[in-house]
Amino acid sequence: MDLDFNQEEQAFREEVRAFLRDKLPADMRQRAHLGDHSKIKEDITNWQKILNKQGWGAPAWPAEFGGTGWGKVEQFIFETECALADAPAQLAFGVKMVAPVIMRFGSPEQQQRILPRILAAEDWWCQGYSEPGSGSDLASLKTKAELDGDHYVVNGQKVWNTLGQFADWIFCLVRTDSSGKPQRGISFLLIDMKTPGISVRPTRLLDGGYEVNEIWFDNVRVPIANRIGDENAGWTYAKYLLGHERTNIAGIGVNQRELRRLKQMAAATERNGRPLIEDAVFATRIVQTELELKALEITNLRVIFAEERNHAPGPEASILKIRGTEIMQRITELQVEVLGARALIMESPNRDLGEDVPRATAAYLNQRKLTIFGGSNEIQRNIIAQMILQV
Amino acid sequence: MDFSINDEQQMLLDTTQRFLTSEYGFEQRHKLLESESGWSPAIWSQLADLGLLAVDIAEADGGIGAGPVGVMLVSQAIGHGLVLEPFLSSAIIATQAVTQIGSDAQRAQWLPSLASGESIAVLAHDEDKAGLDFSRIKTRATRSDAGWTISGGKSVVYHAPMANLYLVSARVDDGSLGLFAINADSAGVTRHALRTVDGQRAADLEFDNVLLDADARLGNDVSESLAAVTDAGIAALCAEAFGVLDRILKATIEYSRSRKQFGVPIGSFQALQHRMADMLIQFEQARSMMQLATARCRDADAQSRRAAISGAKVLIGQAARYVGQQAVQLHGGMGMTDELDVSHCFKRLLAFELRMGTTDEHLAICRSNLQAA
Ligand SMILES: Cc1cc2nc3c(=O)[nH]c(=O)nc-3n(C[C@H](O)[C@H](O)[C@H](O)COP(=O)(O)OP(=O)(O)OC[C@H]3O[C@@H](n4cnc5c(N)ncnc54)[C@H](O)[C@@H]3O)c2cc1C
């Protein structure tokens, strides 16, 4: 047993670090650091182009599709280093979600048409799964697609579409059969957002931000050629996708970054005449969180190790999701606690309030989403109970 | 022992609730939240007409004199309504400061206009880094021939943007802690407007050689009396938070009955039932601590008063965090939107944790009182 990265892996990490030092633009890094989303579209797009130029546009794709062909350890190192360097996160919906499905189940025509555009940041993808009545119980979805010649006619409503306001394309689960078991009548469609009949409305979140949308489909005509795989087999593809959404599900890198920031904040903040990091009560909370994160990092590496040896992604991902999101939420709480009453401030025009006001409070509010989306933590616990405990 | 409230107190609660239910619905409040000033002078004068701005003014001073229990009940309703107007700041805290610390002349000068709502006063006491420790107050008051000169700064003063009068604590040359009345439009006052996480309006205040008349000082050394005032304020703030807890808990229970997934109400899942049971437990513990704080908040014995107040602030703060977070969680994506009660309650509860001494600061006070037996 050896818990350290081997020499090649360490060399790879150095290579990634050097790349990030040289190629990550300072203003982009600064915006990511400050949680400034004002240029999120440009930053994600431009960063994807920079990565692609390096040949690193798709860390998890096989080389035949233009990916890096990296193993999971390299992917882990890459993701972690990017987060630690304050790089913008890649847009998951294209590179990490729809692409693996297209590679596995799409036609050669779809693969050639779509994948290169994802790599080159030419298309912005969003995810259209959830509906007003179908969240945790996704299989109950109602958005209907009916055949009419060589098109489907789609009617219905999707909700919570992250960054859908910029989307060129949306991948949707739609109902193509209502007769049998709900899971059996779902198809996987790729829909051009410019098609007539689509309307997008912003949903304002509790932090005042605008990152999710409602999307309506009113007689939207979608070519059959934009269906992935077989009709009524969409649930299988969706489940496959879920398995692939999880390599970085624990968010080790972003957790480490925010923990580092927490410690810096606590060291720079005076409480009762001393740096807060020297306060036994507060230091204990930080250390507790740090230990949890250390354990999770190793758990994550264990899962990766097992997956590399050809175990398909399994229910262990639920452990990573639950702990990773809870740790992140804890860190945001602690950052707010460092600021104390100054964390009350959400807005004060034309003033320099430092890096952390109101960033930390906004993050605390916004990160509540982590335990809700991507399969809520309650659903993840159900999965653990059913699949691992088998009780 | 008697946990009941009398008819008069019940009426006060009913009046406040009825008014807010009819005039302060989600949409009405939302408009205020989004407006430039962030509050409604019309609502304010209606609160005055109902006598609510005089609940904490003694009958002898022309008020209702509803006492701590009356204040608790009205504050609960104000919290439940997520009211943005400066009720707590002006009608409770500043009013208590004038009542407890002001001279007869000062009371006669200010209390009537505070009760009628014409004046809005706020206590400007908190400073960045001072925490609850009065000895760390850095704002200075210097005696001059004409009166006083004030210099310093105050941090996140709730409702300062709408106030015309600031009651400012400052360290005096002789080492005492003084309290000074400063008109908001005085020369040398700078107001940096803030919007707080719960959508209320506040300001960081700067005083740069603000000149005051000799009679601008309230009382002498206010180290003790100001602690009594802030303790009364914290008790009322706790009651406000309890009102918010009440609203968010009920909303969550209601949501869990109506929201269906997998063909059944999500409230039928035992995992969520247990969560809501835990929320209820915290809520009831919070109620008890609110009542303790109310019962003790006017105690002359500063030590036992502070123990109750800090204890309440800690436990209600912890309840605020747990109940608030779980309420959002149980609402799923809907909990994240700006469009339902739940996120607004959640943010108000976060503000509670941070205002008038954070949970940690009050916990430190409880810790310093710990005895072996
Ligand atoms: C910020 C944000 C971004 C999102 N982005 C996207 C996106 O891009 N695309 C997309 O399709 N969707 C997206 N989602 C939607 C997300 O996947 C759903 O919110 C999630 O599936 C939960 O569904 P729901 O909101 O309907 O909550 P519900 O399913 O109604 O759940 C409400 C509560 O009940 C609990 N619950 C439900 N079932 C059970 C059970 N069986 N046992 C115990 N507890 C249960 C839940 O855990 C939750 O606490 C996003 C959501 C958010 C908040």
Coordinates of C-alpha atoms in Angstrom, one line a residue, chain A residues 132, chain B residues 249-260 265-267 276 327 330-335 340:
Chain A
P132 CA -42.0 21.4 -11.7
Chain B
L249 CA -41.3 25.8 10.3
K250 CA -45.0 26.0 9.4
A251 CA -44.2 26.7 5.8
T252 CA -42.0 23.6 5.7
I253 CA -44.5 21.3 7.3
E254 CA -47.2 22.6 4.9
Y255 CA -44.9 22.1 2.0
S256 CA -44.1 18.6 3.0
R257 CA -47.8 17.8 3.0
S258 CA -48.5 19.3 -0.4
R259 CA -45.3 18.5 -2.4
K260 CA -45.6 15.0 -3.9
P265 CA -46.3 13.6 -0.1
I266 CA -42.6 14.0 0.7
G267 CA -43.8 14.4 4.3
M276 CA -39.0 18.0 11.0
A327 CA -36.3 24.3 5.8
L330 CA -36.7 20.2 2.5
H331 CA -38.1 22.6 0.0
G332 CA -35.6 21.3 -2.6
G333 CA -35.0 23.7 -5.5
M334 CA -37.9 25.8 -4.4
G335 CA -36.1 26.6 -1.2
L340 CA -41.1 31.8 -1.7

